[in-house]
């Protein structure tokens, strides 16, 4: 997907049930925000020797993002690419972190000045995954900026603004016999109006990684 704000983006699905936020949530970039709900489809290849292989499309099947994974022994680094293969953000797991902390940087950087946000488990022991999300400017991390609740095992999650009940995105399993036969998991994601959908995709990739390595 082009980073030019005037370029064509994913198909948006106007719906009166979603009210745009007064203040747009822009984490990765304003070009990834739309004034309408954005419906995305995330396809994960489950029969592969590498981890973290995703394709993200719009409802018409046009590729918006790809996720570049790593081989078997390297579980701590992912790169979110646009459709042309340009790096958008890098996702890096902090080793020896009890709360499974991940950090997300702009492009392929790992420089602290390029940090966009970080995530950690809300508590060490959880029946269902709950992630606290902190923007880079929130260095004290006393209150999270966003919260993700759900489970990759249940194939569903909801992203909230802070500790509020304000939903900004939701994911659920898409039942597709053909996808199962092809060794793929398919998920539908609805990103609410004025919410950065590259940010939401990055959170879902982190959720998958935590699920994959919950026993590490």
PDB file of C-alpha atoms in Angstrom:
ATOM      1  CA  UNK A   1       0.000   0.000   0.000  1.00  0.00           C
ATOM      2  CA  UNK A   2       1.367   3.424  -0.916  1.00  0.00           C
ATOM      3  CA  UNK A   3       2.182   5.790   1.922  1.00  0.00           C
ATOM      4  CA  UNK A   4       0.912   8.761  -0.049  1.00  0.00           C
ATOM      5  CA  UNK A   5      -2.262   9.933   1.776  1.00  0.00           C
ATOM      6  CA  UNK A   6      -3.877  10.652  -1.584  1.00  0.00           C
ATOM      7  CA  UNK A   7      -3.200   7.158  -2.907  1.00  0.00           C
ATOM      8  CA  UNK A   8      -5.831   4.463  -3.057  1.00  0.00           C
ATOM      9  CA  UNK A   9      -6.244   2.600   0.233  1.00  0.00           C
ATOM     10  CA  UNK A  10      -8.313  -0.318   1.427  1.00  0.00           C
ATOM     11  CA  UNK A  11     -11.987  -0.493   0.642  1.00  0.00           C
ATOM     12  CA  UNK A  12     -13.911   1.252   3.395  1.00  0.00           C
ATOM     13  CA  UNK A  13     -17.306   0.071   4.481  1.00  0.00           C
ATOM     14  CA  UNK A  14     -19.586   2.997   5.471  1.00  0.00           C
ATOM     15  CA  UNK A  15     -21.840   2.095   8.377  1.00  0.00           C
ATOM     16  CA  UNK A  16     -24.028   4.287  10.557  1.00  0.00           C
ATOM     17  CA  UNK A  17     -23.291   2.099  13.610  1.00  0.00           C
ATOM     18  CA  UNK A  18     -19.732   3.412  13.852  1.00  0.00           C
ATOM     19  CA  UNK A  19     -19.257   6.977  14.980  1.00  0.00           C
ATOM     20  CA  UNK A  20     -15.881   8.527  14.089  1.00  0.00           C
ATOM     21  CA  UNK A  21     -13.741   9.490  17.073  1.00  0.00           C
ATOM     22  CA  UNK A  22     -13.473  13.198  17.734  1.00  0.00           C
ATOM     23  CA  UNK A  23      -9.687  12.880  17.792  1.00  0.00           C
ATOM     24  CA  UNK A  24      -8.251  10.446  15.221  1.00  0.00           C
ATOM     25  CA  UNK A  25      -5.947   7.759  16.616  1.00  0.00           C
ATOM     26  CA  UNK A  26      -2.754   8.020  14.592  1.00  0.00           C
ATOM     27  CA  UNK A  27       0.149   5.879  15.756  1.00  0.00           C
ATOM     28  CA  UNK A  28       1.950   4.689  12.614  1.00  0.00           C
ATOM     29  CA  UNK A  29       0.762   7.404  10.217  1.00  0.00           C
ATOM     30  CA  UNK A  30      -2.267   9.479   9.164  1.00  0.00           C
ATOM     31  CA  UNK A  31      -2.332   7.726   5.780  1.00  0.00           C
ATOM     32  CA  UNK A  32      -3.581   4.633   7.615  1.00  0.00           C
ATOM     33  CA  UNK A  33      -6.681   6.352   9.000  1.00  0.00           C
ATOM     34  CA  UNK A  34     -10.049   6.437   7.224  1.00  0.00           C
ATOM     35  CA  UNK A  35     -13.237   8.314   8.023  1.00  0.00           C
ATOM     36  CA  UNK A  36     -15.233   5.089   7.705  1.00  0.00           C
ATOM     37  CA  UNK A  37     -14.896   1.610   9.212  1.00  0.00           C
ATOM     38  CA  UNK A  38     -12.198  -0.392   7.441  1.00  0.00           C
ATOM     39  CA  UNK A  39     -12.777  -4.128   7.001  1.00  0.00           C
ATOM     40  CA  UNK A  40      -9.583  -6.128   6.603  1.00  0.00           C
ATOM     41  CA  UNK A  41      -8.928  -9.828   6.110  1.00  0.00           C
ATOM     42  CA  UNK A  42      -5.839 -11.342   7.729  1.00  0.00           C
ATOM     43  CA  UNK A  43      -4.636 -14.637   6.271  1.00  0.00           C
ATOM     44  CA  UNK A  44      -2.058 -16.562   8.264  1.00  0.00           C
ATOM     45  CA  UNK A  45      -0.165 -19.399   6.616  1.00  0.00           C
ATOM     46  CA  UNK A  46      -0.089 -22.184   9.179  1.00  0.00           C
ATOM     47  CA  UNK A  47       1.718 -24.840   7.135  1.00  0.00           C
ATOM     48  CA  UNK A  48       5.107 -23.190   6.735  1.00  0.00           C
ATOM     49  CA  UNK A  49       8.611 -23.559   8.204  1.00  0.00           C
ATOM     50  CA  UNK A  50       8.762 -19.892   9.211  1.00  0.00           C
ATOM     51  CA  UNK A  51       6.690 -18.020  11.763  1.00  0.00           C
ATOM     52  CA  UNK A  52       4.651 -14.858  11.415  1.00  0.00           C
ATOM     53  CA  UNK A  53       3.706 -15.128   7.757  1.00  0.00           C
ATOM     54  CA  UNK A  54       0.606 -13.012   7.163  1.00  0.00           C
ATOM     55  CA  UNK A  55      -1.098 -11.310   4.275  1.00  0.00           C
ATOM     56  CA  UNK A  56      -3.561  -8.501   4.991  1.00  0.00           C
ATOM     57  CA  UNK A  57      -6.111  -7.659   2.306  1.00  0.00           C
ATOM     58  CA  UNK A  58      -9.217  -5.567   1.899  1.00  0.00           C
ATOM     59  CA  UNK A  59     -12.590  -7.222   1.374  1.00  0.00           C
ATOM     60  CA  UNK A  60     -11.921  -7.425  -2.381  1.00  0.00           C
ATOM     61  CA  UNK A  61      -8.708  -9.367  -1.891  1.00  0.00           C
ATOM     62  CA  UNK A  62      -6.280  -6.535  -2.683  1.00  0.00           C
ATOM     63  CA  UNK A  63      -3.120  -6.836  -0.566  1.00  0.00           C
ATOM     64  CA  UNK A  64      -2.644  -3.966   1.890  1.00  0.00           C
ATOM     65  CA  UNK A  65       0.132  -5.336   4.120  1.00  0.00           C
ATOM     66  CA  UNK A  66       2.405  -8.335   4.414  1.00  0.00           C
ATOM     67  CA  UNK A  67       4.246  -9.565   7.495  1.00  0.00           C
ATOM     68  CA  UNK A  68       7.740 -10.928   7.071  1.00  0.00           C
ATOM     69  CA  UNK A  69       8.533 -13.675   9.558  1.00  0.00           C
ATOM     70  CA  UNK A  70      11.733 -15.420  10.521  1.00  0.00           C
ATOM     71  CA  UNK A  71      12.898 -19.020  10.544  1.00  0.00           C
ATOM     72  CA  UNK A  72      12.247 -21.535  13.294  1.00  0.00           C
ATOM     73  CA  UNK A  73      14.664 -20.473  16.012  1.00  0.00           C
ATOM     74  CA  UNK A  74      14.210 -16.711  15.694  1.00  0.00           C
ATOM     75  CA  UNK A  75      10.905 -15.715  17.240  1.00  0.00           C
ATOM     76  CA  UNK A  76      11.713 -12.161  18.272  1.00  0.00           C
ATOM     77  CA  UNK A  77      11.420 -10.047  15.133  1.00  0.00           C
ATOM     78  CA  UNK A  78       8.708  -9.263  12.583  1.00  0.00           C
ATOM     79  CA  UNK A  79       8.440  -6.590   9.888  1.00  0.00           C
ATOM     80  CA  UNK A  80       5.158  -5.170   8.622  1.00  0.00           C
ATOM     81  CA  UNK A  81       5.471  -4.294   4.936  1.00  0.00           C
ATOM     82  CA  UNK A  82       3.195  -2.409   2.590  1.00  0.00           C
ATOM     83  CA  UNK A  83       1.963  -4.058  -0.607  1.00  0.00           C
ATOM     84  CA  UNK A  84       5.094  -2.941  -2.466  1.00  0.00           C
ATOM     85  CA  UNK A  85       7.383  -4.493   0.154  1.00  0.00           C
ATOM     86  CA  UNK A  86       8.389  -1.257   1.893  1.00  0.00           C
ATOM     87  CA  UNK A  87       8.904  -1.681   5.670  1.00  0.00           C
ATOM     88  CA  UNK A  88       6.279   0.145   7.723  1.00  0.00           C
ATOM     89  CA  UNK A  89       7.139  -0.967  11.261  1.00  0.00           C
ATOM     90  CA  UNK A  90       9.385  -3.507  12.981  1.00  0.00           C
ATOM     91  CA  UNK A  91       8.105  -5.581  15.889  1.00  0.00           C
ATOM     92  CA  UNK A  92      10.690  -6.813  18.366  1.00  0.00           C
ATOM     93  CA  UNK A  93      10.239  -8.957  21.443  1.00  0.00           C
ATOM     94  CA  UNK A  94      12.248  -7.982  24.507  1.00  0.00           C
ATOM     95  CA  UNK A  95      14.018 -11.093  25.689  1.00  0.00           C
ATOM     96  CA  UNK A  96      13.805 -12.175  29.345  1.00  0.00           C
ATOM     97  CA  UNK A  97      10.632 -10.160  29.878  1.00  0.00           C
ATOM     98  CA  UNK A  98       8.153 -11.847  32.230  1.00  0.00           C
ATOM     99  CA  UNK A  99       5.322  -9.749  30.818  1.00  0.00           C
ATOM    100  CA  UNK A 100       6.161 -10.697  27.208  1.00  0.00           C
ATOM    101  CA  UNK A 101       6.986  -7.132  26.247  1.00  0.00           C
ATOM    102  CA  UNK A 102       7.117  -6.208  22.581  1.00  0.00           C
ATOM    103  CA  UNK A 103       8.393  -2.953  21.099  1.00  0.00           C
ATOM    104  CA  UNK A 104       7.343  -1.510  17.749  1.00  0.00           C
ATOM    105  CA  UNK A 105       9.623   0.839  15.808  1.00  0.00           C
ATOM    106  CA  UNK A 106       9.183   2.872  12.658  1.00  0.00           C
ATOM    107  CA  UNK A 107      10.500   1.209   9.497  1.00  0.00           C
ATOM    108  CA  UNK A 108      13.213  -1.365  10.146  1.00  0.00           C
ATOM    109  CA  UNK A 109      14.747   0.637  12.961  1.00  0.00           C
ATOM    110  CA  UNK A 110      15.481  -0.537  16.490  1.00  0.00           C
ATOM    111  CA  UNK A 111      16.657   2.899  17.641  1.00  0.00           C
ATOM    112  CA  UNK A 112      14.819   4.166  20.769  1.00  0.00           C
ATOM    113  CA  UNK A 113      14.110   7.462  19.009  1.00  0.00           C
ATOM    114  CA  UNK A 114      12.028   5.547  16.446  1.00  0.00           C
ATOM    115  CA  UNK A 115       9.937   3.715  19.053  1.00  0.00           C
ATOM    116  CA  UNK A 116       6.203   4.065  18.328  1.00  0.00           C
ATOM    117  CA  UNK A 117       4.672   1.954  21.073  1.00  0.00           C
ATOM    118  CA  UNK A 118       5.219  -1.062  23.288  1.00  0.00           C
ATOM    119  CA  UNK A 119       2.981  -3.779  24.691  1.00  0.00           C
ATOM    120  CA  UNK A 120       3.071  -6.050  27.720  1.00  0.00           C
ATOM    121  CA  UNK A 121       0.765  -8.562  29.365  1.00  0.00           C
ATOM    122  CA  UNK A 122      -1.462  -6.878  31.940  1.00  0.00           C
ATOM    123  CA  UNK A 123      -0.567  -9.652  34.379  1.00  0.00           C
ATOM    124  CA  UNK A 124       1.765 -12.641  34.284  1.00  0.00           C
ATOM    125  CA  UNK A 125      -0.982 -15.227  34.853  1.00  0.00           C
ATOM    126  CA  UNK A 126      -3.945 -14.914  32.478  1.00  0.00           C
ATOM    127  CA  UNK A 127      -6.768 -17.178  31.338  1.00  0.00           C
ATOM    128  CA  UNK A 128      -7.336 -14.913  28.344  1.00  0.00           C
ATOM    129  CA  UNK A 129      -4.793 -12.561  26.884  1.00  0.00           C
ATOM    130  CA  UNK A 130      -4.956  -8.954  27.995  1.00  0.00           C
ATOM    131  CA  UNK A 131      -2.334  -6.582  26.626  1.00  0.00           C
ATOM    132  CA  UNK A 132      -1.542  -3.096  27.833  1.00  0.00           C
ATOM    133  CA  UNK A 133      -0.343  -0.792  25.061  1.00  0.00           C
ATOM    134  CA  UNK A 134       1.820   2.253  25.773  1.00  0.00           C
ATOM    135  CA  UNK A 135       2.718   4.962  23.269  1.00  0.00           C
ATOM    136  CA  UNK A 136       6.377   5.963  23.172  1.00  0.00           C
ATOM    137  CA  UNK A 137       5.692   9.254  24.977  1.00  0.00           C
ATOM    138  CA  UNK A 138       4.069   7.400  27.886  1.00  0.00           C
ATOM    139  CA  UNK A 139       7.368   6.601  29.610  1.00  0.00           C
ATOM    140  CA  UNK A 140       5.912   6.225  33.124  1.00  0.00           C
ATOM    141  CA  UNK A 141       3.424   3.569  31.920  1.00  0.00           C
ATOM    142  CA  UNK A 142       1.137   4.207  34.895  1.00  0.00           C
ATOM    143  CA  UNK A 143      -1.978   4.109  32.692  1.00  0.00           C
ATOM    144  CA  UNK A 144      -2.121   2.304  29.363  1.00  0.00           C
ATOM    145  CA  UNK A 145      -3.047   4.198  26.193  1.00  0.00           C
ATOM    146  CA  UNK A 146      -4.847   1.193  24.686  1.00  0.00           C
ATOM    147  CA  UNK A 147      -5.851  -2.272  25.802  1.00  0.00           C
ATOM    148  CA  UNK A 148      -6.332  -5.475  23.822  1.00  0.00           C
ATOM    149  CA  UNK A 149      -8.532  -8.209  25.261  1.00  0.00           C
ATOM    150  CA  UNK A 150      -9.130 -11.578  23.704  1.00  0.00           C
ATOM    151  CA  UNK A 151      -7.501 -14.771  22.632  1.00  0.00           C
ATOM    152  CA  UNK A 152      -5.886 -16.041  19.452  1.00  0.00           C
ATOM    153  CA  UNK A 153      -7.021 -19.497  20.553  1.00  0.00           C
ATOM    154  CA  UNK A 154     -10.631 -18.240  20.490  1.00  0.00           C
ATOM    155  CA  UNK A 155      -9.850 -16.383  17.270  1.00  0.00           C
ATOM    156  CA  UNK A 156     -11.277 -13.145  18.615  1.00  0.00           C
ATOM    157  CA  UNK A 157     -10.088  -9.936  20.236  1.00  0.00           C
ATOM    158  CA  UNK A 158     -11.201  -6.388  20.914  1.00  0.00           C
ATOM    159  CA  UNK A 159      -9.034  -3.284  21.136  1.00  0.00           C
ATOM    160  CA  UNK A 160     -10.091  -0.469  23.472  1.00  0.00           C
ATOM    161  CA  UNK A 161      -8.964   3.112  23.945  1.00  0.00           C
ATOM    162  CA  UNK A 162      -7.165   3.119  27.305  1.00  0.00           C
ATOM    163  CA  UNK A 163      -9.035   1.514  30.196  1.00  0.00           C
ATOM    164  CA  UNK A 164     -12.350   2.698  28.775  1.00  0.00           C
ATOM    165  CA  UNK A 165     -15.147   0.751  27.105  1.00  0.00           C
ATOM    166  CA  UNK A 166     -14.536   2.625  23.848  1.00  0.00           C
ATOM    167  CA  UNK A 167     -13.939  -0.003  21.162  1.00  0.00           C
ATOM    168  CA  UNK A 168     -11.603   0.959  18.322  1.00  0.00           C
ATOM    169  CA  UNK A 169     -11.229  -2.409  16.533  1.00  0.00           C
ATOM    170  CA  UNK A 170     -12.442  -6.022  16.640  1.00  0.00           C
ATOM    171  CA  UNK A 171     -11.223  -9.313  15.171  1.00  0.00           C
ATOM    172  CA  UNK A 172     -13.081 -12.589  14.669  1.00  0.00           C
ATOM    173  CA  UNK A 173     -12.510 -15.881  12.878  1.00  0.00           C
ATOM    174  CA  UNK A 174     -13.679 -16.222   9.283  1.00  0.00           C
ATOM    175  CA  UNK A 175     -14.924 -19.756   8.684  1.00  0.00           C
ATOM    176  CA  UNK A 176     -13.766 -20.790   5.268  1.00  0.00           C
ATOM    177  CA  UNK A 177     -13.427 -24.447   4.291  1.00  0.00           C
ATOM    178  CA  UNK A 178     -11.158 -23.604   1.379  1.00  0.00           C
ATOM    179  CA  UNK A 179      -8.751 -21.740   3.683  1.00  0.00           C
ATOM    180  CA  UNK A 180      -8.557 -24.733   6.025  1.00  0.00           C
ATOM    181  CA  UNK A 181      -7.757 -27.061   3.138  1.00  0.00           C
ATOM    182  CA  UNK A 182      -5.025 -24.692   1.968  1.00  0.00           C
ATOM    183  CA  UNK A 183      -3.450 -24.592   5.426  1.00  0.00           C
ATOM    184  CA  UNK A 184      -4.460 -21.026   6.230  1.00  0.00           C
ATOM    185  CA  UNK A 185      -6.176 -19.278   9.116  1.00  0.00           C
ATOM    186  CA  UNK A 186      -8.402 -16.403   8.028  1.00  0.00           C
ATOM    187  CA  UNK A 187      -9.607 -13.601  10.266  1.00  0.00           C
ATOM    188  CA  UNK A 188     -11.849 -10.600   9.726  1.00  0.00           C
ATOM    189  CA  UNK A 189     -10.862  -7.321  11.356  1.00  0.00           C
ATOM    190  CA  UNK A 190     -13.033  -4.224  11.569  1.00  0.00           C
ATOM    191  CA  UNK A 191     -11.138  -1.045  12.359  1.00  0.00           C
ATOM    192  CA  UNK A 192     -13.368   1.766  13.543  1.00  0.00           C
ATOM    193  CA  UNK A 193     -13.419   5.199  11.841  1.00  0.00           C
ATOM    194  CA  UNK A 194     -10.408   7.468  12.356  1.00  0.00           C
ATOM    195  CA  UNK A 195      -8.312   4.653  13.822  1.00  0.00           C
ATOM    196  CA  UNK A 196      -4.866   3.779  12.432  1.00  0.00           C
ATOM    197  CA  UNK A 197      -5.329   0.347  10.853  1.00  0.00           C
ATOM    198  CA  UNK A 198      -1.569  -0.320  10.510  1.00  0.00           C
ATOM    199  CA  UNK A 199      -1.394   0.048  14.300  1.00  0.00           C
ATOM    200  CA  UNK A 200      -4.241  -2.445  14.751  1.00  0.00           C
ATOM    201  CA  UNK A 201      -2.623  -4.993  12.427  1.00  0.00           C
ATOM    202  CA  UNK A 202       0.648  -4.721  14.383  1.00  0.00           C
ATOM    203  CA  UNK A 203      -1.233  -5.448  17.633  1.00  0.00           C
ATOM    204  CA  UNK A 204      -2.831  -8.555  16.125  1.00  0.00           C
ATOM    205  CA  UNK A 205       0.558  -9.834  14.966  1.00  0.00           C
ATOM    206  CA  UNK A 206       1.865  -9.398  18.531  1.00  0.00           C
ATOM    207  CA  UNK A 207      -1.159 -11.281  19.880  1.00  0.00           C
ATOM    208  CA  UNK A 208      -0.335 -14.163  17.536  1.00  0.00           C
ATOM    209  CA  UNK A 209       3.294 -14.180  18.624  1.00  0.00           C
ATOM    210  CA  UNK A 210       2.366 -14.297  22.306  1.00  0.00           C
ATOM    211  CA  UNK A 211       0.031 -17.205  21.621  1.00  0.00           C
ATOM    212  CA  UNK A 212       2.650 -19.069  19.579  1.00  0.00           C
ATOM    213  CA  UNK A 213       5.232 -18.818  22.349  1.00  0.00           C
ATOM    214  CA  UNK A 214       3.129 -18.765  25.497  1.00  0.00           C
ATOM    215  CA  UNK A 215       5.091 -21.711  26.884  1.00  0.00           C
ATOM    216  CA  UNK A 216       8.551 -20.333  26.076  1.00  0.00           C
TER     217      UNK A 216
END
